[in-house]
Short mmCIF file of C-alpha atoms and ligand atoms in Angstrom, two decimals:
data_model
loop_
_atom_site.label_atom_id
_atom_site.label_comp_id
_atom_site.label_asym_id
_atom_site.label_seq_id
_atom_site.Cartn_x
_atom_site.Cartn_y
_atom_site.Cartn_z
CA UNK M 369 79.05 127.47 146.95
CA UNK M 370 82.52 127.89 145.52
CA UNK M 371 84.60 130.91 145.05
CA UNK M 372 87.15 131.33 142.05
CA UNK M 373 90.14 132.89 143.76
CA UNK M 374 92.19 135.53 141.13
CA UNK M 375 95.91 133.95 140.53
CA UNK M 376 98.01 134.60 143.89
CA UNK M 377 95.71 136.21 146.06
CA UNK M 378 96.97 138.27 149.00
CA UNK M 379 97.09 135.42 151.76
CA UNK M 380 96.47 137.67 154.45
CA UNK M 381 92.84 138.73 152.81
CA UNK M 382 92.78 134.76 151.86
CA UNK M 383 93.35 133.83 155.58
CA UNK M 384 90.70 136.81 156.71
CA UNK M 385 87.83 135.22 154.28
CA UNK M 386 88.56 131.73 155.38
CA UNK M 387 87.88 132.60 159.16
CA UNK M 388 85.17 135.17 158.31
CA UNK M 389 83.78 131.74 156.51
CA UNK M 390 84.35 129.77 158.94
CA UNK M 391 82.82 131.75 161.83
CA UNK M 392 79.49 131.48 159.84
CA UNK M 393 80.00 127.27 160.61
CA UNK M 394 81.34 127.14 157.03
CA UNK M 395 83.99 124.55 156.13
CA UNK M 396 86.14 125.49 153.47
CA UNK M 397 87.78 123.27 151.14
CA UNK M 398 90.80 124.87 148.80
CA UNK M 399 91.58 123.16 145.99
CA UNK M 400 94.87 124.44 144.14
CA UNK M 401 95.06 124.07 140.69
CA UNK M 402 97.37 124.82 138.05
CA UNK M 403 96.02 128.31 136.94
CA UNK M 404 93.32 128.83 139.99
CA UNK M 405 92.56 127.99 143.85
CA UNK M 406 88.75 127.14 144.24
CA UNK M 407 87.14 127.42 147.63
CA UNK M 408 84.57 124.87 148.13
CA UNK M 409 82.27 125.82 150.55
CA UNK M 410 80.35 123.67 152.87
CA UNK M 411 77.68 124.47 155.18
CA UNK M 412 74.57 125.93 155.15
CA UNK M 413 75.52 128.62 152.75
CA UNK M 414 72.02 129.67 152.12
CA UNK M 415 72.88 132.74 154.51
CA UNK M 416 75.84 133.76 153.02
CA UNK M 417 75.63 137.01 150.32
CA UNK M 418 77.49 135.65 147.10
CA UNK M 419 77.86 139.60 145.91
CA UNK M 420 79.29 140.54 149.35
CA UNK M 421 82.45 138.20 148.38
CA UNK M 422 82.33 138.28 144.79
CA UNK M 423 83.32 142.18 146.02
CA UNK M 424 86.35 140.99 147.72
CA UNK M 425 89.50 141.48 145.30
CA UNK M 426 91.46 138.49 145.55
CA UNK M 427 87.94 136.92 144.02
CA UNK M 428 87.32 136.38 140.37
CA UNK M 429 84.00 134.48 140.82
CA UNK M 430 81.00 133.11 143.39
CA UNK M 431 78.96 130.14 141.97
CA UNK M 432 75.97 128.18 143.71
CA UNK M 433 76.46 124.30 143.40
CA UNK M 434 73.14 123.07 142.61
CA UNK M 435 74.32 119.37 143.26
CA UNK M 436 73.72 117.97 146.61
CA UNK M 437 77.02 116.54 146.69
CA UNK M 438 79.72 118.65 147.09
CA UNK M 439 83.21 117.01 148.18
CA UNK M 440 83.00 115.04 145.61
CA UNK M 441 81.63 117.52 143.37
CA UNK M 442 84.41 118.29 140.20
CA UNK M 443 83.16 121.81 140.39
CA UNK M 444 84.33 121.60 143.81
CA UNK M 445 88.48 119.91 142.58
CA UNK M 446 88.56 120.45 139.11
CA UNK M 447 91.89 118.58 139.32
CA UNK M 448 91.24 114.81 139.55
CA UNK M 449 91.84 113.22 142.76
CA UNK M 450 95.09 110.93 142.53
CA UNK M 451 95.57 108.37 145.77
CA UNK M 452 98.96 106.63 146.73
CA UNK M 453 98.59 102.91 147.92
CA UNK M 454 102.44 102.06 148.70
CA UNK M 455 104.17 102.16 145.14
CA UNK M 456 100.96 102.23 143.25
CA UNK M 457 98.65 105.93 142.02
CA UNK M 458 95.11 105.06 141.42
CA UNK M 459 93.53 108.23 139.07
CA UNK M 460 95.32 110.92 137.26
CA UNK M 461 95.88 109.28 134.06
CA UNK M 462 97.36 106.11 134.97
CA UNK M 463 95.66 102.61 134.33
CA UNK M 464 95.29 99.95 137.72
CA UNK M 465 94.19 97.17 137.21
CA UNK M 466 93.16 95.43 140.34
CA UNK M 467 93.08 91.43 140.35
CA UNK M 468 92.67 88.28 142.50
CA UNK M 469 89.91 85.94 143.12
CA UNK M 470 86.42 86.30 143.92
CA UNK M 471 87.41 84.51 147.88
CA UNK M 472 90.46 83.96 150.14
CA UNK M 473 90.53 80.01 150.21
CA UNK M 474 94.07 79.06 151.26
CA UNK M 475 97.99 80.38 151.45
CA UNK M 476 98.81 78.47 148.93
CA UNK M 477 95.53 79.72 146.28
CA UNK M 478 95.92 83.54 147.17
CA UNK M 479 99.51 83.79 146.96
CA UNK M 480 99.93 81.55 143.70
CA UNK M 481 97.08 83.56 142.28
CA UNK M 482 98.86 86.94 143.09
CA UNK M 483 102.42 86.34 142.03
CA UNK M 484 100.66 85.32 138.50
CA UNK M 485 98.72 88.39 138.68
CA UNK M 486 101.81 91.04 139.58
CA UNK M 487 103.76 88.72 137.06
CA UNK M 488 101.34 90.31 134.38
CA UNK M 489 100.85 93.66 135.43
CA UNK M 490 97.87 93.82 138.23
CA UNK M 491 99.49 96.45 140.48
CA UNK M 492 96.33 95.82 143.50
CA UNK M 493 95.30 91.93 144.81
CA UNK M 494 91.93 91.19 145.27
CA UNK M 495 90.03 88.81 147.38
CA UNK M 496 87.13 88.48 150.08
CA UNK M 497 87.88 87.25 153.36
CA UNK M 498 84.31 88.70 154.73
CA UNK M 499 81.89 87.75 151.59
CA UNK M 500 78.31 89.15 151.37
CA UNK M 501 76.21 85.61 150.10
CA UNK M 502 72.56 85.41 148.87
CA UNK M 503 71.94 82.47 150.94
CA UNK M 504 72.93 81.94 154.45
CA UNK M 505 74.10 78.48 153.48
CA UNK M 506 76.93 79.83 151.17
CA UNK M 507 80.43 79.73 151.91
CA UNK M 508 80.88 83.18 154.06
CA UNK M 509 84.22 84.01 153.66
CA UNK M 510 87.62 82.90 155.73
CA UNK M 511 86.85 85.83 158.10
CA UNK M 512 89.82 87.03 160.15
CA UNK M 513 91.91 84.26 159.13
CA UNK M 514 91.67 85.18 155.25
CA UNK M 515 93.07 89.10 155.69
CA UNK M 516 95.97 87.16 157.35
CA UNK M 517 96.83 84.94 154.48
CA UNK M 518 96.02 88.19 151.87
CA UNK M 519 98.92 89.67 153.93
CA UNK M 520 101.46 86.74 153.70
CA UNK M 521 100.41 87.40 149.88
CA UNK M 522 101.25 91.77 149.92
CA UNK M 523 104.64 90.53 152.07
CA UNK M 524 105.44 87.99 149.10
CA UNK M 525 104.63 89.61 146.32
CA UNK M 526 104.55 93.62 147.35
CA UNK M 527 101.19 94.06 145.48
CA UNK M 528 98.80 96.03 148.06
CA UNK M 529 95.68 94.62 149.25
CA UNK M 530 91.78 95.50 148.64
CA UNK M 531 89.43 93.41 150.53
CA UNK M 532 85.59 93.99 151.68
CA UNK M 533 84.47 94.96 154.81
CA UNK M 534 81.24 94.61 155.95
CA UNK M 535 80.69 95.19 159.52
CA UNK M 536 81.90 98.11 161.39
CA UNK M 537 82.99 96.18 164.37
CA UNK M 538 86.17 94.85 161.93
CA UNK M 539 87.57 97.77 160.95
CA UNK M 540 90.29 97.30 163.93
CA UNK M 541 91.16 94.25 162.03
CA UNK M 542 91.28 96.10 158.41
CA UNK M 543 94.18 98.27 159.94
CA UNK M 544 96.53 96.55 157.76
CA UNK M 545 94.49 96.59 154.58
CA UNK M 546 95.52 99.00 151.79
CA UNK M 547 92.57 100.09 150.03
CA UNK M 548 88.65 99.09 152.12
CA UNK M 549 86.22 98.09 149.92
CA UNK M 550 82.20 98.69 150.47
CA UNK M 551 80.40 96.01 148.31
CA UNK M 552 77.46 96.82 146.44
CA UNK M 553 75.26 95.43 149.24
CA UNK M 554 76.53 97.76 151.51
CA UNK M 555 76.55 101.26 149.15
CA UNK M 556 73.49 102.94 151.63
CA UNK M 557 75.30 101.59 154.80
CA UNK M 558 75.27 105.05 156.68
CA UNK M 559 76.65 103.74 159.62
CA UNK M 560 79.77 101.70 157.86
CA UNK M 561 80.06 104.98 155.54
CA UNK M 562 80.38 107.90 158.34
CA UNK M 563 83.29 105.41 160.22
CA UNK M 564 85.11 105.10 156.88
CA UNK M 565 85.09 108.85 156.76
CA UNK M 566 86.65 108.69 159.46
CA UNK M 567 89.80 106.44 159.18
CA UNK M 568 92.39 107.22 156.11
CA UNK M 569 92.39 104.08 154.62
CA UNK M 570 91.46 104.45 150.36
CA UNK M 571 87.82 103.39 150.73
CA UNK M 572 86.79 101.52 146.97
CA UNK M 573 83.10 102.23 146.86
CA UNK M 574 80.84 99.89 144.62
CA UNK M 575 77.69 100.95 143.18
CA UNK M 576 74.48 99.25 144.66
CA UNK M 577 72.77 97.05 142.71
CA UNK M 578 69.99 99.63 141.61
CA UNK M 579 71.34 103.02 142.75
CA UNK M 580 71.29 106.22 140.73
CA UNK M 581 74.62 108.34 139.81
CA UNK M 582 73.53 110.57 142.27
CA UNK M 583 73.33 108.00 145.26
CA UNK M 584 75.84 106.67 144.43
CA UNK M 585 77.73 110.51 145.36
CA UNK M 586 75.86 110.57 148.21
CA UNK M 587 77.33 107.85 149.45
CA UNK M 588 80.73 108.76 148.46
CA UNK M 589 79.99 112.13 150.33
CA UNK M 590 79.26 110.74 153.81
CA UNK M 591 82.91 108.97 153.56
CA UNK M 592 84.09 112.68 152.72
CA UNK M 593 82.72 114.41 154.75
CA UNK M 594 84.11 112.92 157.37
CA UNK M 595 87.60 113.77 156.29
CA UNK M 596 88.31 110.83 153.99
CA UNK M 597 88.72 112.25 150.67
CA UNK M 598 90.41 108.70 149.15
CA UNK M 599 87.33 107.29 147.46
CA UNK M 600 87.48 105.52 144.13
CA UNK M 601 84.26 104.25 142.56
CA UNK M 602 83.36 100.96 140.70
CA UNK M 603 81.25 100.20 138.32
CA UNK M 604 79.91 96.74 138.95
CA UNK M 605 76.65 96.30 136.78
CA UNK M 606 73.51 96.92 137.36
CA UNK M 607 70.02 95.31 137.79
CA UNK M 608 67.84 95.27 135.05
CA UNK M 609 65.26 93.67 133.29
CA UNK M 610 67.50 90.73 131.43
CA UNK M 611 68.77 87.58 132.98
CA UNK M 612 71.27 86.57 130.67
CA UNK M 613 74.03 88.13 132.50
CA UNK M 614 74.40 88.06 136.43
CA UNK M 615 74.06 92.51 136.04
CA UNK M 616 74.48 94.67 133.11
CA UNK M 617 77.51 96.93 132.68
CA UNK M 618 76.52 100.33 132.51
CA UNK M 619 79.35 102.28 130.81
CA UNK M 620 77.97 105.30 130.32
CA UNK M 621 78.23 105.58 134.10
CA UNK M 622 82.24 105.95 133.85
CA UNK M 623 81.63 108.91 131.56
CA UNK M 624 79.12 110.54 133.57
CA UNK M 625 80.81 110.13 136.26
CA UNK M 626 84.11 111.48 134.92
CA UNK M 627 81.76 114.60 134.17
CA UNK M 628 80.73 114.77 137.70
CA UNK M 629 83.59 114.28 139.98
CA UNK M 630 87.03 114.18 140.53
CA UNK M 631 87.05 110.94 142.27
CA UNK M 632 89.03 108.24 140.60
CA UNK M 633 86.24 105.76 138.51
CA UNK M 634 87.30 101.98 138.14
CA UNK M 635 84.76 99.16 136.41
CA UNK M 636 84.44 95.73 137.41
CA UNK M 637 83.37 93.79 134.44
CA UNK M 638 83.24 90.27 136.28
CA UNK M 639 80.33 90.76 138.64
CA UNK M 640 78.87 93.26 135.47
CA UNK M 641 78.41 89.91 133.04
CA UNK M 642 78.81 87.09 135.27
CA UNK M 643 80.37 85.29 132.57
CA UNK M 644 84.23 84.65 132.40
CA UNK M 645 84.34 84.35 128.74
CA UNK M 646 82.56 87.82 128.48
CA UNK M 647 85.03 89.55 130.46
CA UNK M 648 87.96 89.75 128.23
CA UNK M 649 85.30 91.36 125.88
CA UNK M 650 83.84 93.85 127.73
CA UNK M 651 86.70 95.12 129.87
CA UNK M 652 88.32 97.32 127.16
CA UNK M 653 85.36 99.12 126.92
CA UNK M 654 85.93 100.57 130.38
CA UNK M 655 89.22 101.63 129.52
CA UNK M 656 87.83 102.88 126.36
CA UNK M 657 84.98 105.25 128.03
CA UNK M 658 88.31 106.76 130.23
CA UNK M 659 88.08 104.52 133.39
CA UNK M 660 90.89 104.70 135.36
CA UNK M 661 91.28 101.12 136.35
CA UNK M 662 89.81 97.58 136.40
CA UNK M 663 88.66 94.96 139.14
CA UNK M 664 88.99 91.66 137.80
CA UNK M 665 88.30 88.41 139.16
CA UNK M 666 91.12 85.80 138.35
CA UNK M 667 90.97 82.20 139.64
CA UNK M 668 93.40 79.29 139.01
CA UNK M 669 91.22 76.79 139.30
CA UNK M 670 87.99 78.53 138.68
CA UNK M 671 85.95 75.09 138.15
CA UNK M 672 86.42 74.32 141.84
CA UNK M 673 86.20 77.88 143.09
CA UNK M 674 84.33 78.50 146.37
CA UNK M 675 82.71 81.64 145.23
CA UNK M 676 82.42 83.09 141.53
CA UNK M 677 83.95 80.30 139.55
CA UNK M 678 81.77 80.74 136.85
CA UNK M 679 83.03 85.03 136.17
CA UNK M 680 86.83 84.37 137.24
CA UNK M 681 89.38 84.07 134.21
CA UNK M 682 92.37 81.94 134.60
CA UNK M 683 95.78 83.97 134.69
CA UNK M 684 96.83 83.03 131.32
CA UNK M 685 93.34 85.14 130.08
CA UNK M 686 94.37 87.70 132.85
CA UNK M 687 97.72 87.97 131.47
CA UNK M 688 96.35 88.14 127.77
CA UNK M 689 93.61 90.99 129.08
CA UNK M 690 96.10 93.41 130.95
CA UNK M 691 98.19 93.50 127.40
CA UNK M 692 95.29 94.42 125.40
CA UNK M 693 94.55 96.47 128.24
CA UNK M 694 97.42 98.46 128.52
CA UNK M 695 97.62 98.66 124.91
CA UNK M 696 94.36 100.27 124.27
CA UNK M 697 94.94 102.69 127.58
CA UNK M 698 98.75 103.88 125.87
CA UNK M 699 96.19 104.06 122.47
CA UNK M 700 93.27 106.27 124.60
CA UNK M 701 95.96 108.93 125.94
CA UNK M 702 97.76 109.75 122.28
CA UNK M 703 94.03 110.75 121.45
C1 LIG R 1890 83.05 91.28 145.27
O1 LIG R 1890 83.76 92.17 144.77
O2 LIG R 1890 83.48 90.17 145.58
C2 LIG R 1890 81.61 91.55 145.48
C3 LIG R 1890 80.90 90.84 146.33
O3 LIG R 1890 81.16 92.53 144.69
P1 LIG R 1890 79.77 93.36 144.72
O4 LIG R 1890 79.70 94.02 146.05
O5 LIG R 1890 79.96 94.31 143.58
O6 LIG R 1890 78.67 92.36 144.46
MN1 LIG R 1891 82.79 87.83 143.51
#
């Protein structure tokens, strides 16, 4: 339910609903925007009489939210949801692009990759210490040892770090990560979700491989409502009938989404195509449909890259991309 406060209510007959509310085992939300404060309310609200407060007079309307999802519901926070990772805002108008390789492999790979990347504009460094493989027999990820070395790249270059988790049991060890990231694989993790909603930590939520829009909010709802409202979602691809590609981009989910919530929407067009020479193509149109960044996989050596090789663009095409990129986001605001 959410309740359209008049402008400047009386605080004292604000602070009187919110504990009358909140008696009932209702958690209230308040969202202040620039002409209006919404109450989102959370709860079993089925026993609450929307007339009795639509009475009130500090209230100019009572609506029923029909969604299942409600934190991250934009009826809930019409305003969109802007988070601060050091010196960098993800949402809210501004363009982040997010870069690095697919896999931590050495000092001297992550931080040469990153200083190319900041050099042209990526503001976040990617890379997987802890990567979710097919096959058992796949290279698995530096583990502990790769967060280190992302660090020794944030302390030389200043660029904050995103970097997948996938068991609970390491979040300890994420403690100096900037923004978490839940792979695909792990979208309908309820377990890993509910502890993320619990920490502060920016938690970058991928879609799962076949999972609707509204899953998808689901799953960014357990992280919320455990207190974590810093979600941002990406758009990775999804499965489909064709093989050409390793997923297919769905871009239509950026505007849908941008319909449906307030949460910050980024697209990752390298794990979308599986093709490096496709990504330069198909990234604008994320920007395009009004995404508010891009995750992009960038490898100097991609030919002998442990994971990915075959999606990661060299930081010369990187540095071409976040131009265009740029360009075409300066282009999408004058609109
Ligand atoms: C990744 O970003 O390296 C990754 C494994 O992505 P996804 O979870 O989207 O497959
Ligand atoms: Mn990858």
């Amino acid at each position: 339910m959410i309740v359209v406060l008049k402008q400047n209510p009386n605080q004292t007959q604000l602070d009187s609903l919110i504990a009358w509310l909140e008696e009932k085992q209702i958690s209230v939300n308040k969202s202040v925007g620039t002409s209006h404060t919404i109450l989102g309310l959370v709860g079993d609200t089925a026993a609450i009489d929307p007339d009795l407060i639509s009475a009130l007079e500090i209230v100019e309307d009572v609506k029923r939210v029909q969604e299942p999802y409600k934190h991250a519901n934009k009826k809930f926070h019409p305003e969109p949801t802007v988070i601060r990772v050091r010196d960098t805002q993800i949402g809210g108008g501004t363009l982040t692009l997010m870069a690095g390789p697919c896999s931590v492999e050495s000092e001297e790979q992550i931080v040469g990759i990153a200083k190319q990347v900041k050099a042209s504009g990526a503001t976040v460094l990617r890379g997987g210490a802890f990567k979710p493989r097919t096959s058992p027999y796949s290279f698995q990820g530096m583990g502990l040892e790769g967060l280190e070395l992302l660090k020794i790249a944030r302390e030389e270059t200043g660029l904050p770090i995103v970097t997948e988790i996938m068991d609970i049991e390491h979040l300890p060890a994420f403690k100096d990560v900037d923004i978490i990231q839940v792979g695909a694989r792990n979208m309908q993790n309820f377990s890993l979700l509910k502890e993320l909603g619990h920490q502060e930590k920016p938690v970058l939520l991928k879609r799962g491989l076949s999972a609707t829009y509204e899953e998808w909010l689901m799953s960014a709802e357990y992280i919320m409502s455990g207190g974590n409202h810093n979600v941002i979602l990406c758009e990775r691809g999804i499965r489909t009938f064709e093989t050409y590609t390793r997923n297919i981009l769905d871009i239509g989910a950026v505007t849908v989404l941008r319909h449906l919530t307030h949460l910050p929407v980024i697209v990752d067009p390298s794990h979308a195509c599986g093709k490096a020479w496709m990504v330069p193509k198909i990234a604008p149109a994320a920007v395009a449909a009004g995404a508010d960044g891009l995750i992009i996989e960038v490898h100097n050596d991609p030919e002998h890259a442990v994971c990915d090789g075959p999606q990661s663009i060299r930081p010369e095409a990187f540095d071409a991309l976040a131009k265009k990129l740029h360009g075409l986001h300066r282009y999408m605001q004058e609109e």
